[in-house]
mmCIF file of C-alpha atoms and ligand atoms in Angstrom:
data_model
loop_
_atom_site.group_PDB
_atom_site.id
_atom_site.type_symbol
_atom_site.label_atom_id
_atom_site.label_comp_id
_atom_site.label_asym_id
_atom_site.label_seq_id
_atom_site.Cartn_x
_atom_site.Cartn_y
_atom_site.Cartn_z
ATOM 1 C CA MET A 1367 -21.851 13.698 2.596
ATOM 2 C CA ASN A 1368 -18.443 13.072 4.224
ATOM 3 C CA SER A 1369 -15.618 15.479 3.561
ATOM 4 C CA ILE A 1370 -13.680 14.703 0.463
ATOM 5 C CA GLU A 1371 -10.357 13.349 1.644
ATOM 6 C CA GLU A 1372 -7.849 11.386 -0.452
ATOM 7 C CA ALA A 1373 -8.935 7.846 -1.135
ATOM 8 C CA PHE A 1374 -7.494 4.767 -2.809
ATOM 9 C CA GLY A 1375 -9.780 2.031 -4.079
ATOM 10 C CA VAL A 1376 -9.049 -1.524 -5.233
ATOM 11 C CA TYR A 1377 -11.394 -3.124 -7.776
ATOM 12 C CA ILE A 1378 -11.280 -6.884 -8.280
ATOM 13 C CA HIS A 1379 -13.097 -8.416 -11.254
ATOM 14 C CA TRP A 1380 -14.597 -11.927 -11.139
ATOM 15 C CA PRO A 1381 -15.506 -12.629 -14.790
ATOM 16 C CA PHE A 1382 -17.886 -15.602 -14.497
ATOM 17 C CA CYS A 1383 -21.675 -16.081 -14.239
ATOM 18 C CA GLN A 1384 -24.016 -19.040 -14.107
ATOM 19 C CA SER A 1385 -25.713 -17.746 -17.269
ATOM 20 C CA LYS A 1386 -25.517 -14.663 -19.420
ATOM 21 C CA CYS A 1387 -28.398 -12.188 -19.083
ATOM 22 C CA PRO A 1388 -29.586 -10.963 -22.502
ATOM 23 C CA TYR A 1389 -29.270 -7.218 -21.612
ATOM 24 C CA CYS A 1390 -25.782 -7.366 -20.076
ATOM 25 C CA ASP A 1391 -22.511 -6.329 -21.702
ATOM 26 C CA PHE A 1392 -20.289 -6.619 -18.645
ATOM 27 C CA ASN A 1393 -17.156 -8.712 -19.010
ATOM 28 C CA SER A 1394 -18.829 -11.910 -17.824
ATOM 29 C CA HIS A 1395 -18.547 -15.426 -19.198
ATOM 30 C CA VAL A 1396 -20.202 -18.783 -18.709
ATOM 31 C CA ARG A 1397 -17.995 -21.867 -18.443
ATOM 32 C CA ARG A 1398 -19.071 -25.473 -18.477
ATOM 33 C CA GLU A 1399 -15.927 -26.649 -16.730
ATOM 34 C CA PRO A 1400 -15.359 -25.820 -13.049
ATOM 35 C CA ILE A 1401 -13.222 -22.692 -12.500
ATOM 36 C CA ASP A 1402 -9.784 -23.259 -11.094
ATOM 37 C CA GLU A 1403 -10.114 -20.731 -8.257
ATOM 38 C CA ALA A 1404 -6.681 -21.521 -6.754
ATOM 39 C CA ARG A 1405 -5.086 -20.538 -10.118
ATOM 40 C CA PHE A 1406 -7.129 -17.296 -10.221
ATOM 41 C CA SER A 1407 -6.269 -16.581 -6.639
ATOM 42 C CA ARG A 1408 -2.512 -16.866 -7.421
ATOM 43 C CA ALA A 1409 -2.982 -14.582 -10.453
ATOM 44 C CA PHE A 1410 -4.932 -11.967 -8.452
ATOM 45 C CA THR A 1411 -2.134 -12.018 -5.864
ATOM 46 C CA ALA A 1412 0.530 -11.570 -8.513
ATOM 47 C CA GLU A 1413 -1.303 -8.677 -10.113
ATOM 48 C CA ILE A 1414 -1.840 -6.985 -6.775
ATOM 49 C CA ALA A 1415 1.950 -7.300 -6.116
ATOM 50 C CA ALA A 1416 2.769 -5.863 -9.551
ATOM 51 C CA THR A 1417 0.372 -2.974 -9.089
ATOM 52 C CA ALA A 1418 1.610 -2.221 -5.566
ATOM 53 C CA ALA A 1419 5.188 -2.073 -6.924
ATOM 54 C CA ARG A 1420 4.027 0.824 -9.174
ATOM 55 C CA VAL A 1421 1.927 2.608 -6.546
ATOM 56 C CA PRO A 1422 3.446 1.647 -3.136
ATOM 57 C CA GLU A 1423 2.656 3.167 0.216
ATOM 58 C CA ARG A 1424 -1.094 3.564 -0.327
ATOM 59 C CA THR A 1425 -3.759 3.240 2.301
ATOM 60 C CA VAL A 1426 -6.677 1.323 0.834
ATOM 61 C CA SER A 1427 -9.965 2.912 1.751
ATOM 62 C CA THR A 1428 -12.294 0.745 -0.342
ATOM 63 C CA ILE A 1429 -12.205 -2.680 -2.017
ATOM 64 C CA PHE A 1430 -14.910 -3.871 -4.443
ATOM 65 C CA PHE A 1431 -15.367 -7.406 -5.722
ATOM 66 C CA GLY A 1432 -17.404 -6.851 -8.915
ATOM 67 C CA GLY A 1433 -18.317 -8.988 -11.860
ATOM 68 C CA GLY A 1434 -19.575 -11.112 -13.314
ATOM 69 C CA THR A 1435 -20.844 -12.828 -10.177
ATOM 70 C CA PRO A 1436 -18.302 -12.645 -7.355
ATOM 71 C CA SER A 1437 -20.737 -14.555 -5.127
ATOM 72 C CA LEU A 1438 -19.728 -17.641 -7.110
ATOM 73 C CA MET A 1439 -16.240 -17.320 -5.509
ATOM 74 C CA GLN A 1440 -15.327 -19.438 -2.522
ATOM 75 C CA PRO A 1441 -14.944 -17.386 0.689
ATOM 76 C CA ALA A 1442 -11.343 -18.766 0.856
ATOM 77 C CA THR A 1443 -10.533 -17.072 -2.463
ATOM 78 C CA ILE A 1444 -11.947 -13.732 -1.214
ATOM 79 C CA ALA A 1445 -9.842 -14.191 1.989
ATOM 80 C CA ALA A 1446 -6.685 -14.866 -0.102
ATOM 81 C CA VAL A 1447 -7.213 -11.743 -2.241
ATOM 82 C CA LEU A 1448 -7.787 -9.595 0.846
ATOM 83 C CA ASP A 1449 -4.680 -11.067 2.494
ATOM 84 C CA ALA A 1450 -2.635 -10.176 -0.597
ATOM 85 C CA THR A 1451 -4.042 -6.658 -0.590
ATOM 86 C CA ALA A 1452 -3.080 -6.242 3.070
ATOM 87 C CA ARG A 1453 0.422 -7.562 2.449
ATOM 88 C CA HIS A 1454 1.171 -4.968 -0.225
ATOM 89 C CA TRP A 1455 -0.749 -1.955 0.974
ATOM 90 C CA ARG A 1456 -2.130 -0.756 4.287
ATOM 91 C CA ILE A 1457 -5.888 -1.323 4.601
ATOM 92 C CA ALA A 1458 -7.619 1.475 6.534
ATOM 93 C CA PRO A 1459 -9.309 0.183 9.705
ATOM 94 C CA ASP A 1460 -12.630 1.489 8.503
ATOM 95 C CA ALA A 1461 -12.194 0.333 4.852
ATOM 96 C CA GLU A 1462 -15.408 -0.466 2.970
ATOM 97 C CA ILE A 1463 -15.178 -3.966 1.467
ATOM 98 C CA THR A 1464 -18.039 -4.714 -0.922
ATOM 99 C CA LEU A 1465 -18.960 -7.918 -2.764
ATOM 100 C CA GLU A 1466 -21.524 -8.064 -5.589
ATOM 101 C CA ALA A 1467 -23.855 -10.959 -5.298
ATOM 102 C CA ASN A 1468 -26.451 -12.600 -7.492
ATOM 103 C CA PRO A 1469 -29.607 -13.781 -5.649
ATOM 104 C CA SER A 1470 -29.383 -17.184 -7.319
ATOM 105 C CA SER A 1471 -25.956 -17.856 -5.822
ATOM 106 C CA VAL A 1472 -26.673 -16.829 -2.248
ATOM 107 C CA GLU A 1473 -26.763 -19.038 0.760
ATOM 108 C CA ALA A 1474 -26.353 -17.890 4.339
ATOM 109 C CA THR A 1475 -23.244 -19.975 5.073
ATOM 110 C CA ARG A 1476 -21.439 -18.496 2.124
ATOM 111 C CA PHE A 1477 -22.378 -14.946 3.208
ATOM 112 C CA ARG A 1478 -21.059 -15.612 6.734
ATOM 113 C CA GLY A 1479 -17.883 -16.954 5.131
ATOM 114 C CA TYR A 1480 -17.479 -13.686 3.169
ATOM 115 C CA ARG A 1481 -17.992 -11.700 6.366
ATOM 116 C CA THR A 1482 -15.351 -13.784 8.152
ATOM 117 C CA ALA A 1483 -12.980 -13.155 5.234
ATOM 118 C CA GLY A 1484 -13.447 -9.374 5.776
ATOM 119 C CA VAL A 1485 -16.331 -8.314 3.451
ATOM 120 C CA ASN A 1486 -18.492 -5.776 5.213
ATOM 121 C CA ARG A 1487 -20.975 -4.770 2.545
ATOM 122 C CA VAL A 1488 -22.902 -6.635 -0.212
ATOM 123 C CA SER A 1489 -24.698 -5.423 -3.286
ATOM 124 C CA LEU A 1490 -27.309 -7.770 -4.747
ATOM 125 C CA GLY A 1491 -28.656 -7.868 -8.309
ATOM 126 C CA VAL A 1492 -32.406 -8.124 -7.681
ATOM 127 C CA GLN A 1493 -33.392 -6.411 -10.992
ATOM 128 C CA ALA A 1494 -37.164 -6.776 -10.685
ATOM 129 C CA LEU A 1495 -39.820 -7.938 -8.249
ATOM 130 C CA ASP A 1496 -42.054 -9.615 -10.842
ATOM 131 C CA ASP A 1497 -41.423 -13.222 -11.862
ATOM 132 C CA ARG A 1498 -42.596 -12.756 -15.463
ATOM 133 C CA VAL A 1499 -40.217 -9.836 -15.906
ATOM 134 C CA LEU A 1500 -37.352 -11.680 -14.224
ATOM 135 C CA SER A 1501 -37.797 -14.482 -16.684
ATOM 136 C CA GLU A 1502 -37.825 -12.001 -19.636
ATOM 137 C CA LEU A 1503 -34.562 -10.590 -18.221
ATOM 138 C CA GLY A 1504 -33.136 -14.087 -18.305
ATOM 139 C CA ARG A 1505 -32.694 -14.240 -14.547
ATOM 140 C CA LEU A 1506 -32.316 -17.568 -12.745
ATOM 141 C CA HIS A 1507 -34.141 -16.443 -9.590
ATOM 142 C CA THR A 1508 -37.666 -15.543 -8.638
ATOM 143 C CA ALA A 1509 -38.715 -12.322 -6.843
ATOM 144 C CA ARG A 1510 -39.236 -14.396 -3.638
ATOM 145 C CA GLU A 1511 -35.714 -15.839 -3.855
ATOM 146 C CA ALA A 1512 -34.293 -12.328 -4.481
ATOM 147 C CA LEU A 1513 -36.072 -10.956 -1.388
ATOM 148 C CA ASP A 1514 -34.933 -13.966 0.662
ATOM 149 C CA ALA A 1515 -31.365 -13.194 -0.440
ATOM 150 C CA VAL A 1516 -31.868 -9.553 0.660
ATOM 151 C CA GLY A 1517 -33.058 -10.928 4.029
ATOM 152 C CA ILE A 1518 -29.915 -13.021 4.392
ATOM 153 C CA ALA A 1519 -27.793 -10.057 3.474
ATOM 154 C CA ARG A 1520 -29.558 -7.952 6.084
ATOM 155 C CA SER A 1521 -29.023 -10.590 8.785
ATOM 156 C CA VAL A 1522 -25.263 -10.997 8.035
ATOM 157 C CA PHE A 1523 -24.058 -7.519 7.035
ATOM 158 C CA ASP A 1524 -24.603 -4.049 8.547
ATOM 159 C CA ARG A 1525 -24.446 -2.567 5.075
ATOM 160 C CA TYR A 1526 -26.211 -3.909 2.005
ATOM 161 C CA SER A 1527 -27.659 -2.555 -1.209
ATOM 162 C CA PHE A 1528 -29.563 -4.035 -4.146
ATOM 163 C CA ASP A 1529 -30.011 -3.166 -7.803
ATOM 164 C CA LEU A 1530 -33.241 -2.840 -9.789
ATOM 165 C CA ILE A 1531 -33.620 -2.154 -13.486
ATOM 166 C CA TYR A 1532 -36.476 0.079 -14.608
ATOM 167 C CA ALA A 1533 -37.734 1.613 -17.889
ATOM 168 C CA ARG A 1534 -38.282 -2.022 -18.932
ATOM 169 C CA PRO A 1535 -40.475 -3.099 -21.886
ATOM 170 C CA ARG A 1536 -44.097 -2.045 -21.401
ATOM 171 C CA GLN A 1537 -43.467 -0.653 -17.893
ATOM 172 C CA GLN A 1538 -45.832 2.076 -16.747
ATOM 173 C CA PRO A 1539 -45.068 4.639 -13.980
ATOM 174 C CA GLY A 1540 -47.891 3.293 -11.754
ATOM 175 C CA ASP A 1541 -46.559 -0.266 -11.851
ATOM 176 C CA TRP A 1542 -43.039 0.961 -11.196
ATOM 177 C CA ALA A 1543 -44.174 3.056 -8.246
ATOM 178 C CA ARG A 1544 -45.773 -0.007 -6.620
ATOM 179 C CA GLU A 1545 -42.723 -2.130 -7.221
ATOM 180 C CA LEU A 1546 -40.330 0.552 -5.987
ATOM 181 C CA LYS A 1547 -42.301 0.964 -2.728
ATOM 182 C CA ILE A 1548 -42.089 -2.769 -2.093
ATOM 183 C CA ALA A 1549 -38.353 -2.525 -2.753
ATOM 184 C CA LEU A 1550 -37.939 0.422 -0.409
ATOM 185 C CA ALA A 1551 -39.652 -1.502 2.395
ATOM 186 C CA GLU A 1552 -36.862 -4.088 2.031
ATOM 187 C CA ALA A 1553 -34.031 -1.675 1.426
ATOM 188 C CA GLY A 1554 -31.413 -0.636 3.958
ATOM 189 C CA GLU A 1555 -29.346 2.473 3.448
ATOM 190 C CA HIS A 1556 -28.674 2.182 -0.270
ATOM 191 C CA LEU A 1557 -30.361 1.278 -3.559
ATOM 192 C CA SER A 1558 -29.150 1.302 -7.170
ATOM 193 C CA LEU A 1559 -31.848 1.942 -9.738
ATOM 194 C CA TYR A 1560 -30.700 1.658 -13.365
ATOM 195 C CA GLN A 1561 -32.735 2.576 -16.430
ATOM 196 C CA LEU A 1562 -32.504 -0.333 -18.893
ATOM 197 C CA THR A 1563 -29.853 0.393 -21.512
ATOM 198 C CA ILE A 1564 -29.825 -1.478 -24.787
ATOM 199 C CA GLU A 1565 -26.166 -2.377 -25.144
ATOM 200 C CA PRO A 1566 -24.678 -3.187 -28.647
ATOM 201 C CA GLU A 1567 -24.002 -6.864 -29.290
ATOM 202 C CA THR A 1568 -26.412 -8.144 -26.694
ATOM 203 C CA PRO A 1569 -29.482 -10.324 -27.481
ATOM 204 C CA PHE A 1570 -31.658 -7.350 -26.304
ATOM 205 C CA PHE A 1571 -30.046 -5.182 -28.976
ATOM 206 C CA ALA A 1572 -30.976 -7.682 -31.707
ATOM 207 C CA LEU A 1573 -34.549 -7.972 -30.333
ATOM 208 C CA HIS A 1574 -34.841 -4.186 -30.215
ATOM 209 C CA GLU A 1575 -33.525 -3.839 -33.800
ATOM 210 C CA ALA A 1576 -36.121 -6.393 -34.900
ATOM 211 C CA GLY A 1577 -38.884 -4.376 -33.211
ATOM 212 C CA LYS A 1578 -39.530 -7.079 -30.657
ATOM 213 C CA LEU A 1579 -38.711 -5.102 -27.546
ATOM 214 C CA ARG A 1580 -41.144 -2.259 -26.940
ATOM 215 C CA LEU A 1581 -39.319 0.207 -24.645
ATOM 216 C CA PRO A 1582 -41.068 3.130 -22.893
ATOM 217 C CA ASP A 1583 -41.192 6.228 -25.076
ATOM 218 C CA GLU A 1584 -39.388 9.441 -24.052
ATOM 219 C CA ASP A 1585 -42.274 10.865 -22.046
ATOM 220 C CA THR A 1586 -42.887 7.584 -20.186
ATOM 221 C CA SER A 1587 -39.140 7.217 -19.515
ATOM 222 C CA ARG A 1588 -39.116 10.724 -18.053
ATOM 223 C CA ALA A 1589 -42.182 9.970 -15.905
ATOM 224 C CA LEU A 1590 -40.487 6.752 -14.690
ATOM 225 C CA TYR A 1591 -37.373 8.724 -13.806
ATOM 226 C CA ASP A 1592 -39.350 11.470 -11.982
ATOM 227 C CA THR A 1593 -41.364 8.836 -10.064
ATOM 228 C CA THR A 1594 -38.079 7.244 -8.926
ATOM 229 C CA GLN A 1595 -36.686 10.517 -7.681
ATOM 230 C CA GLU A 1596 -39.892 11.535 -5.802
ATOM 231 C CA ILE A 1597 -40.532 8.183 -4.113
ATOM 232 C CA CYS A 1598 -36.867 7.602 -3.051
ATOM 233 C CA ALA A 1599 -36.417 11.139 -1.734
ATOM 234 C CA ALA A 1600 -39.712 10.881 0.243
ATOM 235 C CA HIS A 1601 -38.353 7.638 1.711
ATOM 236 C CA GLY A 1602 -35.102 9.177 2.915
ATOM 237 C CA LEU A 1603 -32.930 7.721 0.086
ATOM 238 C CA PRO A 1604 -32.299 10.684 -2.283
ATOM 239 C CA ALA A 1605 -30.206 10.232 -5.378
ATOM 240 C CA TYR A 1606 -26.503 11.032 -4.666
ATOM 241 C CA GLU A 1607 -25.657 9.929 -8.221
ATOM 242 C CA VAL A 1608 -27.660 9.499 -11.453
ATOM 243 C CA SER A 1609 -28.660 5.913 -10.552
ATOM 244 C CA ASN A 1610 -27.715 5.562 -6.921
ATOM 245 C CA HIS A 1611 -29.724 6.432 -3.871
ATOM 246 C CA ALA A 1612 -28.615 6.452 -0.209
ATOM 247 C CA ARG A 1613 -29.337 7.730 3.200
ATOM 248 C CA PRO A 1614 -26.933 10.699 3.560
ATOM 249 C CA GLY A 1615 -23.623 9.292 4.835
ATOM 250 C CA ALA A 1616 -24.350 5.809 3.472
ATOM 251 C CA GLU A 1617 -23.191 6.322 -0.086
ATOM 252 C CA CYS A 1618 -21.097 3.517 -1.701
ATOM 253 C CA ARG A 1619 -17.604 4.911 -0.906
ATOM 254 C CA HIS A 1620 -16.011 2.754 -3.608
ATOM 255 C CA ASN A 1621 -18.136 4.191 -6.390
ATOM 256 C CA LEU A 1622 -17.500 7.692 -5.028
ATOM 257 C CA VAL A 1623 -13.786 7.069 -5.700
ATOM 258 C CA TYR A 1624 -14.610 6.812 -9.477
ATOM 259 C CA TRP A 1625 -16.967 9.731 -9.549
ATOM 260 C CA ARG A 1626 -14.636 11.974 -7.524
ATOM 261 C CA ALA A 1627 -11.775 11.059 -9.901
ATOM 262 C CA GLN A 1628 -9.667 9.650 -7.059
ATOM 263 C CA GLU A 1629 -7.127 6.880 -7.441
ATOM 264 C CA TYR A 1630 -7.943 3.185 -7.918
ATOM 265 C CA ALA A 1631 -6.262 -0.047 -8.980
ATOM 266 C CA GLY A 1632 -8.046 -2.482 -11.315
ATOM 267 C CA ILE A 1633 -7.216 -6.126 -10.688
ATOM 268 C CA GLY A 1634 -8.505 -9.128 -12.700
ATOM 269 C CA PRO A 1635 -9.671 -9.665 -16.314
ATOM 270 C CA GLY A 1636 -10.875 -6.442 -18.011
ATOM 271 C CA ALA A 1637 -10.393 -4.265 -14.988
ATOM 272 C CA HIS A 1638 -9.688 -0.531 -15.347
ATOM 273 C CA GLY A 1639 -7.502 1.547 -13.090
ATOM 274 C CA ARG A 1640 -6.355 5.123 -12.562
ATOM 275 C CA LEU A 1641 -2.905 5.325 -10.990
ATOM 276 C CA ASP A 1642 -0.977 8.442 -10.017
ATOM 277 C CA ILE A 1643 2.716 7.879 -10.726
ATOM 278 C CA GLY A 1644 5.296 10.680 -10.651
ATOM 279 C CA GLY A 1645 2.672 13.430 -10.900
ATOM 280 C CA GLU A 1646 1.012 11.820 -13.910
ATOM 281 C CA ARG A 1647 -2.268 9.962 -14.065
ATOM 282 C CA HIS A 1648 -2.157 6.559 -15.802
ATOM 283 C CA ALA A 1649 -5.271 4.953 -17.235
ATOM 284 C CA THR A 1650 -4.814 1.191 -17.112
ATOM 285 C CA ALA A 1651 -6.807 -1.761 -18.419
ATOM 286 C CA THR A 1652 -6.165 -5.454 -18.319
ATOM 287 C CA GLU A 1653 -6.816 -8.256 -20.834
ATOM 288 C CA LYS A 1654 -10.552 -9.021 -20.889
ATOM 289 C CA ARG A 1655 -10.614 -12.759 -21.765
ATOM 290 C CA PRO A 1656 -10.231 -14.670 -18.512
ATOM 291 C CA GLU A 1657 -7.951 -17.453 -19.718
ATOM 292 C CA THR A 1658 -5.761 -15.070 -21.760
ATOM 293 C CA TRP A 1659 -5.531 -12.786 -18.712
ATOM 294 C CA LEU A 1660 -4.460 -15.754 -16.600
ATOM 295 C CA SER A 1661 -1.634 -16.774 -18.895
ATOM 296 C CA ARG A 1662 -0.522 -13.144 -19.322
ATOM 297 C CA VAL A 1663 -0.266 -12.694 -15.552
ATOM 298 C CA GLU A 1664 1.532 -16.066 -15.224
ATOM 299 C CA THR A 1665 4.130 -15.107 -17.857
ATOM 300 C CA ARG A 1666 4.576 -11.381 -17.285
ATOM 301 C CA GLY A 1667 3.339 -10.750 -13.732
ATOM 302 C CA ASP A 1668 0.400 -8.573 -14.751
ATOM 303 C CA GLY A 1669 -2.449 -8.592 -17.253
ATOM 304 C CA LEU A 1670 -2.029 -5.005 -18.483
ATOM 305 C CA VAL A 1671 -2.893 -4.308 -22.111
ATOM 306 C CA THR A 1672 -3.339 -0.552 -21.705
ATOM 307 C CA ASP A 1673 -1.224 1.907 -19.677
ATOM 308 C CA GLU A 1674 -1.575 5.429 -20.946
ATOM 309 C CA VAL A 1675 -0.691 8.713 -19.403
ATOM 310 C CA LEU A 1676 -3.764 10.957 -19.609
ATOM 311 C CA THR A 1677 -3.354 14.425 -21.103
ATOM 312 C CA ARG A 1678 -4.524 17.461 -19.171
ATOM 313 C CA GLU A 1679 -7.519 17.681 -21.481
ATOM 314 C CA GLU A 1680 -8.480 14.046 -20.915
ATOM 315 C CA ARG A 1681 -8.119 14.357 -17.166
ATOM 316 C CA SER A 1682 -10.246 17.441 -16.976
ATOM 317 C CA ASP A 1683 -12.973 15.994 -19.237
ATOM 318 C CA GLU A 1684 -13.034 12.857 -17.096
ATOM 319 C CA PHE A 1685 -13.218 14.956 -13.926
ATOM 320 C CA LEU A 1686 -16.201 16.801 -15.355
ATOM 321 C CA LEU A 1687 -17.973 13.749 -16.777
ATOM 322 C CA MET A 1688 -17.649 11.749 -13.572
ATOM 323 C CA GLY A 1689 -18.114 14.545 -11.065
ATOM 324 C CA LEU A 1690 -21.294 16.010 -12.511
ATOM 325 C CA ARG A 1691 -22.981 12.620 -12.069
ATOM 326 C CA LEU A 1692 -22.912 13.299 -8.378
ATOM 327 C CA ALA A 1693 -25.508 15.439 -6.611
ATOM 328 C CA GLU A 1694 -22.616 17.117 -4.789
ATOM 329 C CA GLY A 1695 -21.151 18.174 -8.157
ATOM 330 C CA ILE A 1696 -17.514 19.286 -8.624
ATOM 331 C CA ASP A 1697 -15.204 21.610 -6.797
ATOM 332 C CA LEU A 1698 -14.418 24.420 -9.236
ATOM 333 C CA ALA A 1699 -10.988 25.089 -7.746
ATOM 334 C CA ARG A 1700 -10.040 21.422 -8.185
ATOM 335 C CA TYR A 1701 -11.251 21.587 -11.726
ATOM 336 C CA ALA A 1702 -9.062 24.631 -12.373
ATOM 337 C CA ASP A 1703 -6.158 22.719 -10.842
ATOM 338 C CA VAL A 1704 -6.666 19.676 -13.049
ATOM 339 C CA ALA A 1705 -7.496 21.567 -16.259
ATOM 340 C CA GLY A 1706 -5.063 24.482 -15.817
ATOM 341 C CA ARG A 1707 -7.960 26.801 -16.748
ATOM 342 C CA LEU A 1708 -11.370 27.868 -15.509
ATOM 343 C CA LEU A 1709 -14.651 26.609 -16.978
ATOM 344 C CA ASP A 1710 -16.083 29.075 -19.511
ATOM 345 C CA PRO A 1711 -18.057 31.659 -17.439
ATOM 346 C CA ASP A 1712 -20.472 32.355 -20.399
ATOM 347 C CA ARG A 1713 -21.397 28.697 -20.667
ATOM 348 C CA ILE A 1714 -21.914 28.458 -16.932
ATOM 349 C CA ALA A 1715 -24.106 31.559 -17.065
ATOM 350 C CA SER A 1716 -26.198 30.203 -19.883
ATOM 351 C CA LEU A 1717 -26.794 26.782 -18.294
ATOM 352 C CA HIS A 1718 -27.504 28.582 -15.054
ATOM 353 C CA ALA A 1719 -30.089 30.798 -16.769
ATOM 354 C CA HIS A 1720 -31.794 27.638 -18.078
ATOM 355 C CA GLY A 1721 -31.936 26.244 -14.544
ATOM 356 C CA LEU A 1722 -29.783 23.240 -15.410
ATOM 357 C CA ILE A 1723 -26.850 23.909 -13.086
ATOM 358 C CA GLU A 1724 -26.156 25.856 -9.914
ATOM 359 C CA THR A 1725 -23.074 27.031 -8.024
ATOM 360 C CA THR A 1726 -22.777 26.871 -4.248
ATOM 361 C CA ALA A 1727 -21.278 29.268 -1.744
ATOM 362 C CA GLN A 1728 -18.544 26.628 -1.185
ATOM 363 C CA GLY A 1729 -17.355 26.976 -4.769
ATOM 364 C CA ARG A 1730 -19.019 23.840 -6.154
ATOM 365 C CA LEU A 1731 -20.848 23.471 -9.442
ATOM 366 C CA ARG A 1732 -23.672 20.957 -9.592
ATOM 367 C CA VAL A 1733 -26.447 19.857 -11.858
ATOM 368 C CA THR A 1734 -29.982 20.650 -10.727
ATOM 369 C CA LEU A 1735 -32.877 18.193 -10.603
ATOM 370 C CA PRO A 1736 -34.220 19.434 -13.960
ATOM 371 C CA GLY A 1737 -30.642 19.207 -15.310
ATOM 372 C CA PHE A 1738 -30.108 15.510 -14.508
ATOM 373 C CA PRO A 1739 -32.316 14.106 -17.326
ATOM 374 C CA VAL A 1740 -30.213 16.094 -19.802
ATOM 375 C CA LEU A 1741 -26.888 15.491 -18.049
ATOM 376 C CA ASP A 1742 -25.041 14.363 -21.213
ATOM 377 C CA ALA A 1743 -25.898 17.615 -22.989
ATOM 378 C CA VAL A 1744 -24.859 19.689 -19.957
ATOM 379 C CA VAL A 1745 -21.484 17.967 -19.739
ATOM 380 C CA ALA A 1746 -20.951 18.205 -23.492
ATOM 381 C CA ASP A 1747 -21.669 21.926 -23.345
ATOM 382 C CA LEU A 1748 -19.302 22.597 -20.423
ATOM 383 C CA ALA A 1749 -16.484 20.440 -21.827
ATOM 384 C CA ALA A 1750 -16.654 21.989 -25.283
HETATM 385 C C1 SAM B 1206 -22.217 -6.385 -12.939
HETATM 386 S S1 SAM B 1206 -23.908 -6.428 -12.586
HETATM 387 C C2 SAM B 1206 -23.607 -7.233 -10.992
HETATM 388 C C3 SAM B 1206 -24.641 -8.017 -10.320
HETATM 389 C C4 SAM B 1206 -24.764 -9.512 -10.531
HETATM 390 N N1 SAM B 1206 -23.973 -10.035 -11.595
HETATM 391 C C5 SAM B 1206 -26.239 -9.706 -10.908
HETATM 392 O O1 SAM B 1206 -26.590 -9.581 -12.050
HETATM 393 O O2 SAM B 1206 -26.998 -10.007 -9.954
HETATM 394 C C6 SAM B 1206 -24.296 -4.827 -12.043
HETATM 395 C C7 SAM B 1206 -25.655 -4.300 -12.297
HETATM 396 O O3 SAM B 1206 -25.708 -3.622 -13.520
HETATM 397 C C8 SAM B 1206 -27.036 -3.508 -13.939
HETATM 398 N N2 SAM B 1206 -27.103 -3.695 -15.381
HETATM 399 C C9 SAM B 1206 -26.399 -4.594 -16.109
HETATM 400 N N3 SAM B 1206 -26.710 -4.410 -17.467
HETATM 401 C C10 SAM B 1206 -27.610 -3.407 -17.490
HETATM 402 C C11 SAM B 1206 -28.329 -2.783 -18.622
HETATM 403 N N4 SAM B 1206 -28.160 -3.166 -19.856
HETATM 404 N N5 SAM B 1206 -29.202 -1.775 -18.266
HETATM 405 C C12 SAM B 1206 -29.372 -1.379 -17.023
HETATM 406 N N6 SAM B 1206 -28.761 -1.952 -15.967
HETATM 407 C C13 SAM B 1206 -27.866 -2.915 -16.212
HETATM 408 C C14 SAM B 1206 -27.811 -4.558 -13.181
HETATM 409 O O4 SAM B 1206 -28.724 -3.977 -12.291
HETATM 410 C C15 SAM B 1206 -26.737 -5.318 -12.398
HETATM 411 O O5 SAM B 1206 -27.166 -5.751 -11.139
HETATM 412 S S1 SF4 B 1207 -26.323 -9.042 -15.156
HETATM 413 FE FE1 SF4 B 1207 -24.977 -9.973 -13.625
HETATM 414 S S2 SF4 B 1207 -25.508 -12.211 -13.730
HETATM 415 FE FE2 SF4 B 1207 -26.325 -11.257 -15.566
HETATM 416 S S3 SF4 B 1207 -24.675 -11.643 -17.097
HETATM 417 FE FE3 SF4 B 1207 -24.395 -9.545 -16.224
HETATM 418 S S4 SF4 B 1207 -22.965 -9.799 -14.576
HETATM 419 FE FE4 SF4 B 1207 -23.762 -11.861 -15.064
#
């Protein structure tokens, strides 16, 4: 992995989708009326200006258009947002600029338009390679359409990734192994593999409560996870984070900004940020409802509803929680710097004795392969 230099990321949230998937609790909305993109573009520009006034003089190393479905945005809107970013901050010449795309909203001309606007990486939500499963997941595309979209991404961008969801109802390790191998044959340098999570207030949650969604039991889930790790590592895409796999050096630099507890601005409805102002770290969040966010930005200049200075305790917990998701783990000296104290040596020794963590000669602490399936417990123990 690259050396860990300072980074500044910009996240831009597009809150609309063509339809709402029954498992998803992201801030995404379906609208019958066409979206006024010019109005959104002006609001994004205003919020970028307001944020840059608080944290000026930054060099942007990564930009991420997430959603929702940012591939529903016109390339001209993407170009306008990137122009605004470049007017208020410096964009590093090698900046990673990612756009999340849904395979049902992909066409080659649009992708070329995004590339011309400055996007240099796409991440596609493929989710599954089985049409029956895709329909159960409420997806609007078939497996063929998803793979065609991956093909278009490959022909237009040097860097692309796609997402799959596993540990789905009735899924067995053998089926998943076959599906994953097909996916890996289509993959480039990066793949995100998420275990299905049943999120409160989603239709899947209600189905699950009603006993109508039979999820894999604990042993099957563990076997699915182990299968994922083995097959991806054998294919040269080891996990660099709990759910993310990449060829070494091809990690998503934007997501590394979050996990390494670096600085980022959150722009758009329901976006979160971490800004370093006057030696303090601010946790920011904007209004989630798209239309309310728009009017808030239009009247006040930004959509902020939360702007809190994190305490030392909160910062160090966050550093631990995010950093231990990474295979590279955390730098113990940086932890001591953030927390103002060392991690408890007795707890480290005990987790070490159980084979759940290890420390490196370079002074890093990381979770071992057997430790990852019980990551939450490891973090809770260290943070206690
Ligand atoms: C914000 S979505 C962006 C992609 C795009 N909107 C799409 O669906 O194609 C990011 C990814 O989160 C994953 N995801 C969303 N809800 C999930 C859930 N409940 N469990 C597991 N993964 C989930 C999906 O793989 C999805 O592609
Ligand atoms: S999974 Fe993607 S397309 Fe589906 S509702 Fe969530 S953000 Fe929208």
